[in-house]
């Protein structure tokens, strides 16, 4: 008979979301499922993961309709739920919702994947969100190509953000 596994003592327990063990291990119980980026089979919306700030590891998931229009589209900037402790931009709930929104509204969407507490205590998530907004805004500056995403620069109508 296999021994019953033992877990380190729990110092913080927030059921059903997460546990922090006394040895520093963080056990997330919710918001742990992910959907890979790509072409959504139902909506045909294209998603891809991008790096916003390489130094901090700030990333986002970018969504665009699968059409060849040259018309510039509005942009929605989305910050996923999870109380700054769980979940991600690739969570099925947010991913599927944004696929539908992008299709139906004919927009571009970016879902910011800010760093989570408790590993990164607040205000880290706020700072990541602000840096993401600044990075998006930097796409409006002519001849400013540092770490830019072509889809944002070429397809977003910055009068409709």
Short mmCIF file of C-alpha atoms in Angstrom, two decimals:
data_model
loop_
_atom_site.label_atom_id
_atom_site.label_comp_id
_atom_site.label_asym_id
_atom_site.label_seq_id
_atom_site.Cartn_x
_atom_site.Cartn_y
_atom_site.Cartn_z
CA UNK A 1 0.00 0.00 0.00
CA UNK A 2 1.31 3.43 -0.96
CA UNK A 3 1.87 5.84 1.90
CA UNK A 4 -0.55 8.72 2.17
CA UNK A 5 1.16 11.83 0.78
CA UNK A 6 1.98 14.50 3.30
CA UNK A 7 1.76 18.18 2.56
CA UNK A 8 3.57 20.98 4.33
CA UNK A 9 1.62 22.86 6.95
CA UNK A 10 -0.72 25.49 5.60
CA UNK A 11 -0.14 29.07 6.69
CA UNK A 12 -2.91 30.66 4.60
CA UNK A 13 -5.96 28.81 3.30
CA UNK A 14 -8.41 30.59 1.00
CA UNK A 15 -10.75 27.83 -0.18
CA UNK A 16 -11.59 27.15 -2.94
CA UNK A 17 -8.95 29.41 -4.48
CA UNK A 18 -5.49 28.89 -3.02
CA UNK A 19 -3.31 27.70 -0.18
CA UNK A 20 0.02 29.04 0.95
CA UNK A 21 2.14 26.51 2.79
CA UNK A 22 4.61 27.39 5.53
CA UNK A 23 7.50 26.31 3.30
CA UNK A 24 6.46 29.00 0.78
CA UNK A 25 4.78 26.65 -1.69
CA UNK A 26 1.69 28.16 -3.29
CA UNK A 27 -1.07 25.80 -4.33
CA UNK A 28 -3.66 27.33 -6.64
CA UNK A 29 -6.93 25.42 -6.57
CA UNK A 30 -8.88 27.51 -9.11
CA UNK A 31 -8.07 29.41 -12.27
CA UNK A 32 -5.47 26.85 -13.27
CA UNK A 33 -6.88 25.66 -16.61
CA UNK A 34 -5.46 27.16 -19.79
CA UNK A 35 -6.39 27.25 -23.46
CA UNK A 36 -3.57 27.56 -26.00
CA UNK A 37 -3.60 30.47 -28.44
CA UNK A 38 -4.45 29.87 -32.09
CA UNK A 39 -7.45 29.95 -34.41
CA UNK A 40 -10.66 29.32 -32.49
CA UNK A 41 -12.63 26.57 -34.29
CA UNK A 42 -16.02 28.19 -33.61
CA UNK A 43 -15.36 31.90 -34.18
CA UNK A 44 -12.22 31.69 -36.36
CA UNK A 45 -10.77 34.48 -34.18
CA UNK A 46 -6.98 34.41 -34.09
CA UNK A 47 -5.22 34.66 -30.74
CA UNK A 48 -1.54 34.75 -29.90
CA UNK A 49 0.53 35.28 -26.79
CA UNK A 50 2.88 38.26 -26.77
CA UNK A 51 5.52 39.60 -24.41
CA UNK A 52 5.02 43.20 -23.36
CA UNK A 53 7.90 43.71 -20.91
CA UNK A 54 10.57 41.02 -21.27
CA UNK A 55 12.41 42.13 -18.11
CA UNK A 56 9.43 41.44 -15.83
CA UNK A 57 7.81 38.70 -17.89
CA UNK A 58 4.64 40.75 -18.46
CA UNK A 59 2.63 39.08 -21.22
CA UNK A 60 -0.76 39.35 -22.87
CA UNK A 61 -2.99 37.46 -25.24
CA UNK A 62 -3.91 39.34 -28.41
CA UNK A 63 -7.14 38.57 -30.32
CA UNK A 64 -8.09 39.64 -33.84
CA UNK A 65 -10.90 38.78 -36.22
CA UNK A 66 -9.91 36.46 -39.05
CA UNK A 67 -10.66 38.85 -41.88
CA UNK A 68 -8.55 40.64 -44.43
CA UNK A 69 -10.04 44.09 -44.01
CA UNK A 70 -7.61 46.98 -44.11
CA UNK A 71 -10.01 49.00 -41.96
CA UNK A 72 -8.61 49.92 -38.54
CA UNK A 73 -10.59 48.44 -35.67
CA UNK A 74 -11.40 49.52 -32.11
CA UNK A 75 -9.31 48.01 -29.31
CA UNK A 76 -10.55 46.66 -26.00
CA UNK A 77 -8.02 46.20 -23.21
CA UNK A 78 -9.11 43.45 -20.84
CA UNK A 79 -7.85 42.61 -17.35
CA UNK A 80 -8.91 39.11 -16.28
CA UNK A 81 -10.59 38.38 -12.97
CA UNK A 82 -9.25 36.32 -10.11
CA UNK A 83 -8.73 38.85 -7.31
CA UNK A 84 -5.11 39.33 -8.45
CA UNK A 85 -4.32 35.87 -7.04
CA UNK A 86 -5.61 33.28 -9.52
CA UNK A 87 -6.34 32.81 -13.21
CA UNK A 88 -4.70 34.16 -16.35
CA UNK A 89 -5.37 35.59 -19.77
CA UNK A 90 -5.45 32.01 -21.08
CA UNK A 91 -8.22 30.85 -18.72
CA UNK A 92 -10.98 29.17 -20.80
CA UNK A 93 -13.67 31.48 -19.37
CA UNK A 94 -11.94 34.69 -20.46
CA UNK A 95 -10.44 33.24 -23.64
CA UNK A 96 -13.78 31.98 -24.97
CA UNK A 97 -15.60 35.18 -23.98
CA UNK A 98 -13.04 37.34 -25.78
CA UNK A 99 -13.19 35.16 -28.90
CA UNK A 100 -16.96 35.77 -29.08
CA UNK A 101 -16.63 39.48 -28.32
CA UNK A 102 -13.97 40.00 -31.00
CA UNK A 103 -16.11 38.20 -33.59
CA UNK A 104 -19.39 39.92 -32.77
CA UNK A 105 -18.04 43.44 -32.23
CA UNK A 106 -15.37 43.23 -34.97
CA UNK A 107 -12.63 44.55 -32.69
CA UNK A 108 -9.09 43.80 -31.60
CA UNK A 109 -8.70 42.71 -27.96
CA UNK A 110 -5.72 42.39 -25.68
CA UNK A 111 -5.98 40.50 -22.39
CA UNK A 112 -3.21 41.48 -19.98
CA UNK A 113 -1.58 38.67 -18.02
CA UNK A 114 -0.39 40.59 -14.95
CA UNK A 115 1.71 38.91 -12.27
CA UNK A 116 -0.20 37.28 -9.43
CA UNK A 117 -0.09 37.62 -5.65
CA UNK A 118 1.07 36.30 -3.27
CA UNK A 119 4.32 35.74 -5.21
CA UNK A 120 4.04 39.31 -6.47
CA UNK A 121 2.16 41.34 -3.83
CA UNK A 122 0.05 44.32 -4.77
CA UNK A 123 0.70 46.84 -6.24
CA UNK A 124 2.63 44.62 -8.72
CA UNK A 125 -0.53 43.75 -10.69
CA UNK A 126 -1.51 47.43 -10.78
CA UNK A 127 1.95 48.38 -12.01
CA UNK A 128 1.87 45.64 -14.65
CA UNK A 129 -1.52 46.91 -15.83
CA UNK A 130 -0.23 50.47 -16.06
CA UNK A 131 2.87 49.32 -17.97
CA UNK A 132 0.64 47.42 -20.39
CA UNK A 133 -1.43 50.57 -21.02
CA UNK A 134 1.74 52.60 -21.61
CA UNK A 135 3.10 49.93 -23.96
CA UNK A 136 -0.13 49.95 -25.98
CA UNK A 137 -0.10 53.76 -26.14
CA UNK A 138 3.52 53.71 -27.36
CA UNK A 139 2.27 52.18 -30.61
CA UNK A 140 0.95 55.62 -31.58
CA UNK A 141 4.42 57.20 -31.57
CA UNK A 142 5.98 57.40 -35.02
CA UNK A 143 9.38 55.74 -35.41
CA UNK A 144 9.09 54.10 -31.99
CA UNK A 145 9.55 50.44 -32.81
CA UNK A 146 10.94 49.04 -29.55
CA UNK A 147 9.11 45.80 -28.72
CA UNK A 148 6.08 46.72 -30.82
CA UNK A 149 3.40 44.36 -32.03
CA UNK A 150 2.68 44.92 -35.74
CA UNK A 151 -0.97 43.92 -35.45
CA UNK A 152 -1.59 46.69 -32.90
CA UNK A 153 0.35 49.28 -34.86
CA UNK A 154 -1.28 48.44 -38.20
CA UNK A 155 -4.87 47.43 -37.32
CA UNK A 156 -5.91 49.44 -34.24
CA UNK A 157 -7.88 52.67 -34.46
CA UNK A 158 -6.39 54.56 -31.52
CA UNK A 159 -9.35 56.95 -31.48
CA UNK A 160 -11.44 53.97 -30.33
CA UNK A 161 -9.60 52.39 -27.40
#
